XYZ file of C-alpha atoms in Angstrom:
756
model
C 78.170 104.954 -9.900
C 77.282 102.628 -12.811
C 79.829 102.422 -15.613
C 79.109 101.917 -19.324
C 81.506 99.627 -21.246
C 82.353 100.456 -24.917
C 82.278 96.861 -26.233
C 81.903 97.609 -29.924
C 84.635 100.249 -30.719
C 86.215 100.104 -34.244
C 89.158 97.737 -34.551
C 92.008 99.426 -36.540
C 95.064 97.766 -35.105
C 96.685 94.483 -36.132
C 95.696 92.987 -32.727
C 92.129 93.871 -33.416
C 92.149 92.102 -36.790
C 93.527 88.972 -35.082
C 90.708 89.190 -32.476
C 88.041 89.307 -35.198
C 89.575 86.291 -36.901
C 89.415 84.371 -33.620
C 85.732 85.279 -33.205
C 84.952 84.077 -36.733
C 86.905 80.920 -36.166
C 85.041 80.230 -32.897
C 81.709 80.899 -34.570
C 82.604 78.500 -37.392
C 83.601 75.922 -34.813
C 80.217 76.279 -33.093
C 78.405 75.610 -36.369
C 80.547 72.529 -36.945
C 79.722 71.264 -33.449
C 76.045 71.700 -34.220
C 76.356 70.024 -37.616
C 78.361 67.124 -36.221
C 75.760 66.579 -33.464
C 78.188 66.998 -30.574
C 76.807 66.810 -27.034
C 74.549 69.740 -26.186
C 76.518 70.929 -23.163
C 79.758 70.978 -25.179
C 78.191 73.147 -27.894
C 76.541 75.506 -25.378
C 79.894 75.912 -23.562
C 81.511 76.914 -26.905
C 78.773 79.549 -27.400
C 79.371 81.051 -23.921
C 83.147 81.169 -24.625
C 82.477 82.895 -27.960
C 80.228 85.535 -26.353
C 82.697 85.970 -23.473
C 85.399 86.793 -26.046
C 83.117 89.455 -27.561
C 82.262 90.854 -24.114
C 85.473 91.106 -22.054
C 84.836 90.991 -18.295
C 81.489 89.198 -18.653
C 80.651 85.862 -17.076
C 78.267 84.281 -19.589
C 75.623 81.672 -18.591
C 72.851 79.724 -20.276
C 69.804 78.447 -18.353
C 67.463 75.841 -19.889
C 63.736 75.853 -19.363
C 61.785 72.815 -18.134
C 58.273 73.380 -19.541
C 56.736 70.748 -17.252
C 57.889 72.387 -14.005
C 58.216 75.953 -15.390
C 61.719 76.288 -13.936
C 65.176 77.294 -15.156
C 68.409 75.392 -14.566
C 71.912 76.701 -15.310
C 73.974 74.719 -17.807
C 77.265 73.674 -16.140
C 80.036 76.223 -16.901
C 83.618 76.696 -15.738
C 82.969 80.462 -15.494
C 81.078 79.927 -12.218
C 81.791 77.984 -9.074
C 80.249 74.496 -8.815
C 78.305 75.605 -5.727
C 76.696 78.483 -7.592
C 75.807 76.242 -10.516
C 74.139 73.808 -8.073
C 72.159 76.633 -6.467
C 70.948 77.799 -9.874
C 68.959 74.644 -10.573
C 65.133 74.575 -10.765
C 64.734 78.345 -10.349
C 61.039 79.280 -10.719
C 60.012 81.409 -13.662
C 58.299 84.558 -12.429
C 58.372 88.384 -12.328
C 60.349 88.493 -9.061
C 62.711 85.562 -9.616
C 65.979 87.357 -10.288
C 67.053 88.686 -13.673
C 66.818 85.409 -15.609
C 63.533 84.261 -14.052
C 62.001 87.653 -14.875
C 63.343 87.643 -18.480
C 61.905 84.174 -19.031
C 58.562 85.267 -17.573
C 58.356 88.529 -19.581
C 59.849 87.031 -22.771
C 61.954 90.279 -22.962
C 65.473 91.311 -21.991
C 65.890 92.290 -18.328
C 68.867 94.302 -17.029
C 70.001 94.433 -13.415
C 72.855 96.889 -13.216
C 73.121 96.543 -9.435
C 72.033 93.228 -7.967
C 72.130 94.363 -4.329
C 69.608 97.130 -5.009
C 67.255 95.020 -7.181
C 64.209 93.634 -5.287
C 63.882 90.869 -7.919
C 66.970 89.321 -6.338
C 65.399 89.074 -2.891
C 66.215 85.608 -1.677
C 69.216 85.331 -4.017
C 71.361 88.261 -2.722
C 73.479 85.961 -0.581
C 74.243 83.737 -3.579
C 75.357 86.725 -5.686
C 77.383 88.060 -2.783
C 79.149 84.729 -2.273
C 79.903 84.475 -6.017
C 81.043 88.158 -6.211
C 78.370 89.168 -8.763
C 77.155 92.811 -9.004
C 75.286 93.040 -12.323
C 73.268 90.703 -14.588
C 71.801 91.180 -18.043
C 69.523 88.463 -19.396
C 67.621 87.836 -22.627
C 65.121 84.969 -23.246
C 66.040 82.148 -25.625
C 62.954 81.772 -27.828
C 61.893 79.706 -30.825
C 60.582 81.367 -33.963
C 57.025 80.977 -32.704
C 57.886 82.396 -29.271
C 58.237 79.190 -27.262
C 60.611 79.564 -24.316
C 63.794 77.484 -24.403
C 65.743 79.246 -21.638
C 67.751 82.428 -20.953
C 71.131 83.797 -22.080
C 72.807 86.059 -19.521
C 76.021 87.867 -18.697
C 77.181 88.679 -15.142
C 79.709 91.285 -13.957
C 81.647 91.700 -10.796
C 80.873 95.439 -10.725
C 77.724 97.423 -11.259
C 77.420 98.182 -14.963
C 74.787 98.879 -17.644
C 74.842 97.351 -21.154
C 75.562 99.225 -24.344
C 73.644 98.613 -27.538
C 76.504 96.492 -28.791
C 76.407 94.367 -25.662
C 72.685 93.795 -26.105
C 73.259 92.722 -29.703
C 75.947 90.284 -28.590
C 73.566 88.783 -26.018
C 70.870 88.469 -28.676
C 73.325 86.792 -31.078
C 74.352 84.352 -28.355
C 70.707 83.617 -27.501
C 69.874 83.017 -31.165
C 72.786 80.620 -31.586
C 71.817 78.834 -28.338
C 68.219 78.514 -29.601
C 69.494 76.964 -32.822
C 71.670 74.535 -30.865
C 68.890 73.510 -28.441
C 66.331 73.037 -31.243
C 68.749 70.991 -33.334
C 69.521 68.859 -30.294
C 65.817 68.471 -29.539
C 65.064 67.426 -33.105
C 67.996 65.044 -33.097
C 66.897 63.562 -29.753
C 63.312 63.171 -30.972
C 64.484 61.585 -34.219
C 66.752 59.193 -32.380
C 63.958 58.340 -29.973
C 61.622 57.749 -32.888
C 64.180 55.626 -34.652
C 64.821 53.702 -31.450
C 61.085 53.243 -30.958
C 60.646 52.037 -34.520
C 63.610 49.729 -34.153
C 62.223 48.396 -30.882
C 58.820 47.955 -32.488
C 60.370 46.082 -35.382
C 62.339 43.861 -33.032
C 59.152 43.216 -31.062
C 57.244 42.245 -34.190
C 60.121 40.061 -35.338
C 60.240 38.363 -31.915
C 56.452 37.996 -31.553
C 55.257 34.374 -31.184
C 52.191 35.311 -33.241
C 52.321 35.386 -36.996
C 52.130 38.957 -38.320
C 51.683 39.989 -41.936
C 51.011 43.289 -43.665
C 49.164 43.613 -46.964
C 48.943 46.570 -49.322
C 45.370 47.902 -49.180
C 45.765 50.128 -52.265
C 46.900 47.483 -54.720
C 44.629 44.953 -56.431
C 44.318 41.625 -54.620
C 46.030 43.085 -51.511
C 49.505 41.521 -51.903
C 51.528 40.717 -48.780
C 54.373 43.195 -48.229
C 55.703 41.948 -44.897
C 55.684 38.789 -42.746
C 57.524 38.156 -39.507
C 59.491 34.981 -38.709
C 56.628 33.535 -36.606
C 54.341 33.633 -39.651
C 56.864 31.605 -41.618
C 57.326 29.178 -38.719
C 53.582 28.639 -38.248
C 52.737 28.244 -41.931
C 55.945 26.624 -43.169
C 56.191 29.117 -46.052
C 59.497 31.020 -46.497
C 59.268 34.819 -46.723
C 60.157 34.981 -50.430
C 57.218 32.716 -51.338
C 54.756 34.846 -49.391
C 55.666 38.413 -50.378
C 53.572 39.680 -53.278
C 50.928 36.944 -52.834
C 47.389 37.168 -51.474
C 47.134 35.324 -48.159
C 44.275 33.132 -49.408
C 46.877 30.448 -50.179
C 46.476 29.410 -46.515
C 42.866 28.350 -47.095
C 41.689 24.868 -48.037
C 38.624 22.834 -48.885
C 37.581 22.482 -45.230
C 37.974 26.155 -44.380
C 34.632 27.508 -43.173
C 33.021 29.583 -45.986
C 31.425 31.847 -43.362
C 34.857 32.725 -41.971
C 36.205 33.410 -45.484
C 33.204 35.643 -46.203
C 33.821 37.581 -42.963
C 37.452 38.209 -43.981
C 36.508 39.386 -47.477
C 33.795 41.669 -46.151
C 36.211 43.251 -43.666
C 38.769 43.903 -46.421
C 36.135 45.416 -48.721
C 34.708 47.667 -46.023
C 38.116 48.307 -44.431
C 36.835 47.292 -41.007
C 38.178 45.089 -38.221
C 37.997 41.310 -38.618
C 38.175 38.720 -35.821
C 37.631 35.109 -36.926
C 38.806 31.583 -36.229
C 39.274 29.465 -39.315
C 41.004 26.324 -40.470
C 44.191 27.060 -42.447
C 46.804 24.799 -43.998
C 50.575 24.787 -43.791
C 52.807 24.349 -46.810
C 53.073 20.611 -46.113
C 49.272 20.325 -46.138
C 48.746 19.834 -42.402
C 45.831 21.845 -41.010
C 45.955 24.259 -38.088
C 43.362 26.405 -36.384
C 44.114 30.075 -36.923
C 42.701 32.824 -34.731
C 43.021 35.727 -37.175
C 42.669 39.430 -36.343
C 42.839 41.984 -39.180
C 43.030 45.751 -38.630
C 43.128 48.537 -41.266
C 46.173 50.863 -41.104
C 45.303 54.538 -41.798
C 47.597 57.402 -42.814
C 47.401 60.949 -41.446
C 44.543 61.769 -43.808
C 42.488 58.778 -42.681
C 43.137 56.812 -45.865
C 43.576 53.027 -45.444
C 46.981 52.166 -46.857
C 47.599 48.702 -45.438
C 46.041 45.835 -43.542
C 47.868 44.232 -40.662
C 46.975 40.666 -39.780
C 47.831 38.858 -36.555
C 47.438 35.082 -36.538
C 47.673 32.708 -33.613
C 47.913 28.937 -33.926
C 45.258 27.716 -31.476
C 45.269 24.086 -32.576
C 46.255 22.848 -29.111
C 43.496 24.933 -27.552
C 40.987 23.495 -30.019
C 42.216 19.977 -29.272
C 41.896 20.618 -25.543
C 38.392 22.003 -25.979
C 37.454 18.975 -28.068
C 38.936 16.698 -25.392
C 36.953 18.433 -22.665
C 33.764 18.174 -24.732
C 34.490 14.489 -25.337
C 35.099 13.833 -21.646
C 31.848 15.581 -20.752
C 29.832 13.316 -23.038
C 31.808 10.068 -23.121
C 33.023 7.317 -20.847
C 36.817 7.553 -20.800
C 37.362 3.825 -20.266
C 35.381 2.510 -23.242
C 35.132 5.625 -25.392
C 31.359 5.173 -25.557
C 28.878 7.979 -24.874
C 28.030 8.368 -21.189
C 24.629 8.347 -19.538
C 24.031 12.094 -19.954
C 24.814 11.961 -23.676
C 22.739 8.796 -24.073
C 19.718 10.423 -22.427
C 20.111 13.493 -24.633
C 20.313 11.308 -27.761
C 17.297 9.332 -26.607
C 15.310 12.519 -26.076
C 16.286 13.844 -29.494
C 15.368 10.597 -31.251
C 12.027 10.372 -29.471
C 11.290 13.961 -30.451
C 11.873 13.213 -34.146
C 10.181 9.799 -34.219
C 6.698 9.692 -35.708
C 3.935 7.466 -34.400
C 4.650 4.792 -37.011
C 8.449 4.686 -36.507
C 9.675 2.085 -34.066
C 12.450 2.955 -31.633
C 13.852 0.306 -29.316
C 16.186 0.457 -26.348
C 18.373 -2.249 -24.817
C 19.305 -2.007 -21.131
C 22.209 -4.460 -20.715
C 23.857 -5.598 -17.492
C 26.766 -8.045 -17.260
C 26.068 -11.188 -15.232
C 28.538 -11.954 -12.447
C 30.794 -8.992 -13.195
C 31.148 -7.939 -9.551
C 32.997 -11.069 -8.333
C 35.282 -10.907 -11.393
C 36.032 -7.231 -10.765
C 36.667 -7.779 -7.052
C 38.376 -11.156 -7.334
C 40.662 -10.573 -10.312
C 41.112 -6.831 -9.826
C 39.812 -3.664 -11.403
C 42.412 -3.747 -14.178
C 41.013 -7.055 -15.448
C 37.502 -5.712 -14.966
C 38.312 -2.653 -17.044
C 39.712 -4.814 -19.836
C 36.481 -6.818 -19.864
C 34.373 -3.659 -20.074
C 36.473 -2.478 -23.000
C 36.075 -5.818 -24.752
C 32.313 -5.738 -24.193
C 32.137 -2.249 -25.701
C 34.044 -3.419 -28.791
C 31.794 -6.457 -29.242
C 28.653 -4.360 -28.925
C 29.933 -1.976 -31.602
C 30.752 -4.922 -33.845
C 27.264 -6.414 -33.532
C 25.132 -3.294 -33.610
C 24.248 -1.430 -36.825
C 25.822 1.978 -37.444
C 22.607 3.844 -36.680
C 22.613 2.465 -33.115
C 23.859 4.577 -30.217
C 25.773 2.522 -27.649
C 26.587 4.007 -24.230
C 28.102 2.924 -20.965
C 25.577 4.062 -18.400
C 27.179 3.151 -15.070
C 29.417 0.356 -13.810
C 28.780 -2.727 -15.938
C 25.518 -1.422 -17.395
C 25.209 -0.430 -21.054
C 22.417 1.242 -22.995
C 21.664 0.871 -26.698
C 19.066 2.830 -28.646
C 17.992 1.732 -32.129
C 15.991 4.146 -34.289
C 14.072 3.133 -37.421
C 13.686 -0.493 -36.307
C 12.213 -2.831 -38.965
C 10.157 -4.741 -36.405
C 10.018 -6.763 -33.214
C 11.546 -9.904 -34.723
C 14.595 -7.999 -35.967
C 15.130 -6.557 -32.497
C 14.893 -9.985 -30.891
C 17.402 -11.410 -33.391
C 19.745 -8.553 -32.563
C 19.396 -9.255 -28.833
C 20.248 -12.919 -29.483
C 23.332 -11.864 -31.454
C 24.443 -9.690 -28.545
C 24.058 -12.563 -26.072
C 25.921 -14.904 -28.423
C 28.764 -12.432 -28.942
C 29.190 -11.713 -25.238
C 28.994 -15.432 -24.486
C 32.307 -16.004 -26.261
C 35.244 -16.103 -23.781
C 37.314 -12.954 -23.368
C 41.080 -13.383 -23.222
C 42.769 -11.088 -20.716
C 46.429 -11.603 -19.776
C 46.363 -15.131 -21.207
C 43.245 -15.953 -19.162
C 39.970 -17.005 -20.764
C 37.161 -15.289 -18.890
C 33.551 -16.242 -19.482
C 30.802 -13.728 -18.953
C 27.196 -13.307 -19.985
C 24.623 -10.529 -19.973
C 20.984 -9.880 -19.218
C 19.060 -7.542 -21.496
C 15.888 -5.574 -20.917
C 14.140 -4.270 -24.036
C 11.588 -1.473 -24.298
C 10.219 0.440 -27.265
C 8.142 3.501 -27.997
C 5.257 1.165 -28.768
C 5.068 0.700 -24.987
C 3.627 4.238 -24.837
C 6.835 5.660 -23.403
C 7.156 9.200 -24.650
C 9.880 10.452 -22.305
C 13.495 9.196 -22.088
C 13.235 8.439 -18.363
C 10.143 6.305 -19.006
C 11.853 4.258 -21.695
C 14.873 3.800 -19.418
C 12.603 2.770 -16.576
C 10.703 0.230 -18.650
C 13.903 -1.284 -20.047
C 15.301 -1.471 -16.504
C 12.191 -3.312 -15.315
C 12.534 -5.739 -18.209
C 16.195 -6.217 -17.291
C 15.185 -7.080 -13.744
C 12.811 -9.759 -15.062
C 15.575 -11.154 -17.264
C 17.844 -11.529 -14.237
C 15.107 -13.194 -12.211
C 14.648 -15.698 -15.027
C 18.181 -16.976 -14.685
C 20.256 -14.316 -16.496
C 21.949 -14.661 -19.889
C 18.620 -13.885 -21.530
C 16.477 -10.992 -22.684
C 13.042 -9.788 -21.699
C 10.810 -7.326 -23.545
C 8.828 -4.908 -21.424
C 5.212 -5.463 -22.414
C 2.626 -2.713 -22.730
C 0.417 -4.580 -20.271
C 2.968 -3.867 -17.547
C 2.907 -0.102 -18.079
C -0.076 0.608 -15.855
C 1.377 -1.489 -13.044
C 4.708 0.318 -13.352
C 3.101 3.742 -13.288
C 1.097 2.638 -10.261
C 4.316 1.551 -8.512
C 5.998 4.869 -9.259
C 2.988 6.765 -7.922
C 2.748 4.539 -4.859
C 6.430 5.038 -4.111
C 5.957 8.812 -4.087
C 2.838 8.524 -1.938
C 4.663 6.221 0.462
C 7.294 8.914 0.941
C 4.540 11.450 1.604
C 2.833 9.091 4.048
C 5.988 8.860 6.132
C 6.220 12.646 6.305
C 2.531 13.188 7.052
C 2.136 10.323 9.570
C -0.539 8.424 7.631
C 0.377 5.103 9.266
C -1.208 3.398 12.261
C -0.328 0.305 14.252
C -2.738 -2.601 14.659
C -2.137 -5.363 17.157
C -2.959 -9.102 16.969
C -2.839 -11.240 20.118
C -0.753 -14.413 20.453
C -2.384 -16.861 22.875
C -1.481 -19.985 24.823
C -2.336 -23.004 22.658
C -4.194 -24.758 25.507
C -5.667 -22.041 27.736
C -6.247 -19.253 25.205
C -4.637 -16.683 27.554
C -2.990 -13.759 25.818
C 0.781 -14.134 26.026
C 1.875 -11.265 23.731
C 0.833 -9.166 20.757
C 2.301 -8.565 17.309
C 2.452 -4.980 15.980
C 1.302 -4.691 12.361
C 1.479 -1.469 10.314
C -1.546 -0.137 8.439
C -1.689 2.707 5.920
C -4.699 5.036 5.888
C -4.380 6.702 2.485
C -6.195 10.078 2.422
C -7.795 9.284 -0.974
C -7.677 5.507 -1.509
C -8.471 4.542 2.038
C -6.756 1.528 3.612
C -3.825 0.288 1.491
C -2.978 -3.394 1.878
C 0.417 -4.178 3.480
C 0.861 -6.799 0.754
C 0.949 -3.889 -1.693
C 3.178 -1.340 -0.006
C 5.534 -3.484 2.149
C 7.245 -5.188 -0.857
C 7.579 -1.801 -2.568
C 9.093 -0.296 0.563
C 11.607 -3.153 0.734
C 12.465 -2.727 -2.935
C 13.040 1.029 -2.643
C 14.728 1.037 0.763
C 11.851 2.977 2.340
C 11.333 -0.001 4.636
C 14.154 1.322 6.829
C 12.522 4.616 7.903
C 9.134 2.870 7.980
C 10.519 0.088 10.181
C 12.030 2.615 12.601
C 8.678 4.373 12.848
C 6.905 1.080 13.595
C 9.483 0.142 16.248
C 9.270 3.507 17.997
C 5.461 3.639 17.832
C 5.054 0.076 19.126
C 7.420 0.651 22.048
C 5.738 3.911 22.974
C 2.161 2.589 22.762
C 2.910 -0.666 24.556
C 4.748 1.172 27.338
C 1.568 3.200 27.920
C -0.651 0.112 27.469
C 1.269 -1.956 30.020
C 1.305 0.946 32.441
C -2.444 0.465 32.851
C -2.297 -3.355 33.296
C -1.412 -5.670 36.125
C 0.256 -8.163 33.789
C 2.418 -6.765 31.021
C 2.303 -8.105 27.492
C 5.330 -8.494 25.293
C 5.132 -6.832 21.846
C 6.619 -8.404 18.709
C 7.818 -6.098 15.925
C 8.684 -7.313 12.431
C 12.145 -6.179 11.298
C 13.120 -6.391 7.630
C 16.431 -7.998 6.742
C 17.587 -4.716 5.202
C 16.925 -2.894 8.467
C 18.305 -5.665 10.710
C 21.775 -5.818 9.129
C 22.063 -2.068 8.579
C 24.841 -0.261 10.431
C 23.519 1.463 13.527
C 20.474 -0.796 13.966
C 21.414 -1.814 17.520
C 21.936 1.816 18.497
C 18.482 2.655 17.117
C 16.830 -0.116 19.143
C 18.570 0.761 22.403
C 17.870 4.475 21.968
C 14.150 3.904 21.255
C 13.783 1.700 24.354
C 15.441 4.349 26.485
C 13.311 7.167 25.058
C 9.975 5.300 25.318
C 10.616 3.624 28.662
C 9.632 0.125 27.471
C 11.479 -2.661 29.257
C 13.806 -4.615 26.911
C 12.273 -7.859 28.258
C 8.927 -6.779 26.753
C 10.303 -6.363 23.223
C 10.553 -9.183 20.731
C 11.988 -8.703 17.218
C 10.765 -10.979 14.437
C 13.095 -11.566 11.488
C 12.731 -13.812 8.465
C 15.279 -16.206 7.049
C 16.305 -13.574 4.463
C 18.628 -11.994 7.064
C 20.888 -14.992 6.506
C 21.531 -14.235 2.836
C 24.822 -12.425 3.452
C 26.087 -14.875 6.073
C 25.278 -16.196 9.519
C 28.153 -14.851 11.602
C 27.094 -11.205 11.515
C 23.473 -12.124 12.295
C 24.543 -14.248 15.269
C 26.542 -11.325 16.688
C 23.538 -9.031 16.372
C 21.220 -11.553 18.056
C 23.702 -12.138 20.868
C 23.945 -8.382 21.466
C 20.156 -8.125 21.630
C 19.928 -11.150 23.915
C 22.467 -9.595 26.283
C 20.116 -6.629 26.692
C 17.133 -8.896 27.350
C 15.564 -8.447 23.916
C 14.257 -11.649 22.327
C 14.513 -12.536 18.639
C 12.056 -14.854 16.875
C 12.509 -16.513 13.479
C 9.395 -15.667 11.447
C 7.903 -17.630 8.492
C 10.204 -20.562 9.196
C 10.333 -23.146 6.395
C 9.316 -20.873 3.521
C 12.798 -19.732 2.576
C 16.150 -21.458 2.249
C 16.721 -22.195 5.919
C 18.536 -25.303 7.011
C 18.339 -27.102 10.336
C 21.851 -25.904 11.152
C 20.493 -22.361 11.419
C 18.230 -23.427 14.280
C 21.275 -24.899 15.966
C 23.465 -21.796 15.542
C 21.058 -18.871 15.898
C 20.468 -17.560 19.447
C 16.720 -17.332 18.922
C 14.099 -18.407 21.471
C 11.088 -18.787 19.209
C 10.198 -20.195 15.790
C 7.054 -19.121 13.950
C 5.578 -21.652 11.537
C 4.205 -20.077 8.390
C 0.425 -20.262 7.848
C 0.940 -22.418 4.718
C 1.974 -25.340 6.976
C -0.924 -24.841 9.362
C -3.536 -24.836 6.626
C -2.366 -28.149 5.156
C -1.436 -30.082 8.286
C -4.752 -31.900 8.470
C -4.773 -32.930 4.797
C -1.123 -33.552 3.948
C 0.762 -36.173 5.947
C 4.151 -34.927 4.777
C 3.467 -31.375 5.948
C 2.063 -32.746 9.217
C 5.315 -34.663 9.697
C 7.358 -31.508 9.048
C 5.288 -29.512 11.541
C 5.615 -32.210 14.181
C 9.333 -32.504 13.506
C 9.917 -28.757 13.839
C 7.947 -28.623 17.112
C 9.811 -31.573 18.598
C 13.209 -30.372 17.454
C 12.577 -26.791 18.679
C 11.564 -28.034 22.119
C 14.741 -30.108 22.384
C 16.676 -26.871 21.697
C 14.670 -24.957 24.321
C 12.738 -22.972 21.724
C 9.079 -22.101 21.665
C 6.949 -22.683 18.561
C 4.267 -20.316 17.280
C 1.719 -21.378 14.666
C 0.256 -18.584 12.526
C -3.045 -18.485 10.638
C -5.250 -20.422 13.079
C -8.798 -19.976 11.833
C -10.699 -23.079 13.079
C -11.226 -24.999 16.308
C -9.887 -28.116 14.592
C -6.594 -26.411 13.793
C -6.287 -25.242 17.388
C -6.932 -28.690 18.813
C -4.575 -30.373 16.323
C -1.664 -28.048 17.134
C -2.335 -28.202 20.857
C -2.209 -31.971 20.577
C 1.170 -31.644 18.841
C 2.352 -29.523 21.799
C 2.655 -26.271 19.841
C 3.185 -23.513 22.407
C 1.585 -20.354 20.999
C -1.190 -19.785 18.462
C -2.097 -16.735 16.402
C -4.959 -16.212 13.990
C -8.471 -14.998 13.237
C -9.913 -17.721 15.469
C -8.825 -15.639 18.468
C -8.715 -12.073 17.132
C -8.050 -10.113 14.007
C -5.441 -7.295 13.993
C -7.041 -4.264 15.692
C -6.240 -0.717 16.814
C -4.815 -0.212 20.276
C -8.121 1.095 21.624
C -9.875 -2.175 20.745
C -7.002 -4.210 22.149
C -7.580 -2.555 25.507
C -11.133 -4.000 25.570
C -10.158 -7.630 24.979
C -10.409 -10.139 27.827
C -7.358 -12.012 29.030
C -8.772 -15.354 27.861
C -9.818 -15.547 24.241
C -12.391 -18.313 23.606
C -13.046 -19.641 20.155
C -16.043 -17.395 19.698
C -14.355 -14.154 20.886
C -14.466 -12.607 17.427
C -17.938 -13.695 16.490
């Protein structure tokens, strides 16, 4: 049977008056706890004690709501066991979640007068049984607008129903708990906001960027706040900045466009992002990356502007350094080749037909041995001194650049005339001719200068550079320490050379070459002893191109190396097939350029070609000129010895036309000497040349060498050289150079009239 407890009976005794005083005192204490911002759990515990005093026999509890998880958790209380308090955490809010969970869900009081018979307690009966609880009354703790804060409940150890007075006491407790929780929430939010503001202020104060705030609603937008970084960057103390417009940071070199962008942003109350030059209090400039943002109030009105400035001077300096390095030579500080070409192109584009523009291409004479002999440090000092002297001599309008190595370029716009340019070139030579003192050493150096101008019909930078380079080459060939002006009459020849070089490259790719062969015969009998392979170029448009035209160009450009390899391979292959059809094999002679002969890997190329074509090494003869000796004899001797060991013979071609000495004939392991045609042609008319020819033949025979005479065109020449005991003859008297098919038709003995 459920009992009803008379909680609110009139108090008429002295004990009752004392009880009411205690209740009032406890209630006053609760309000003081709230006012003094005591911890929430302490205040809530005082409320449960106060309600417990008004409701004898009740175990009072408060559960707080977690709106994120929609659960209830009991506030710790000494009226319940610790285990029960732990079990009453994170209880779901719902219609069948006990008395408190249901009250929170319904937002209305819920009474369970007998827990064991209430299906809402399914799943919690064992907890109530263990705690000795039989009844539970619960009311929701709500805000004024109905938001759920938790529940306020009383438990009993016997089944019992509440009276009206008990319900009022629960409602009073819930109201006081709501007040306490809301005050605590407001206090917590305010403290969090204050902490956030304090943290924000500390962050702004500690920011490495300068931060200022200006009043947007006052005339001239005075500064109302600056952080320490602003003062450190600008050098202005805070008291000198506050109340001023920030334009005091600007100066005469501040970009007007950047200033206009700032003013426009302030007028229109929009964002500003600019980089401008500002000035510190001591007058030193700094690059300021400035960002300005309007600050709006809750109504959308702009009340302030906040500015963030960053000193990016180091970044600007680094960018300028990178730009300088990209366009300048770091050793001399002069513009580099890329910048020089760009300047040249710009000047040519703005030069009218009547304006004269000249270019100097300057190369130091003998710099390489100085650089290698004395060291690169000395060489660098010389280059720096040369750069300084060029700047001292040249007018301000001139652009001076270090192109590469010890080569310099100078472009002169608005030239007064040819004579003025020549005088300037002479001044340059005179200035560079003065000794340069480096580490107490006096170093003498000179220069060669090539000059070209736009009057030479050069309209593109690369053409002007090319013409000046060609003039420089002529200056060096004329003994150095001089200048040469590229003449307009050389332009057509230069363009022809450039075109021919390209076509030569194409000819190699498209196999436009063919080998001709010229017999070499016994001086007495006329029997063919060997043949010389000679390259011919069948141009698809121009027809046959003379070797005298393309061979020197190929040597100058380095194309002689792939061309020479093609000739060697083709000659070996064709002669292997040719000899395969003959009873007596003929040796083939192949001309090898000095560039190809001393090139790394040349021996490997020769041996590989012989192996691939099947030609016997004893049937191959390599002809080299005296130019192979330019870089020394020792390396050449080693190469010849290696060839000789494989059975390959080496002949010295055009002997006597270069710088050869008789000691070379003594040292070189060559078996044959070829006299140049210039000796043969003049032997009969010049006694001195005849003596030289006779001397070479006699000397060669004493050293077990054979002698070949080139350019034999008459019977008289043949008889004269045979009389002088020359071994082999070659020339038009016997046969002109011919294709392989015609060579196959020649007889073994070539009489004087074989080509008639």
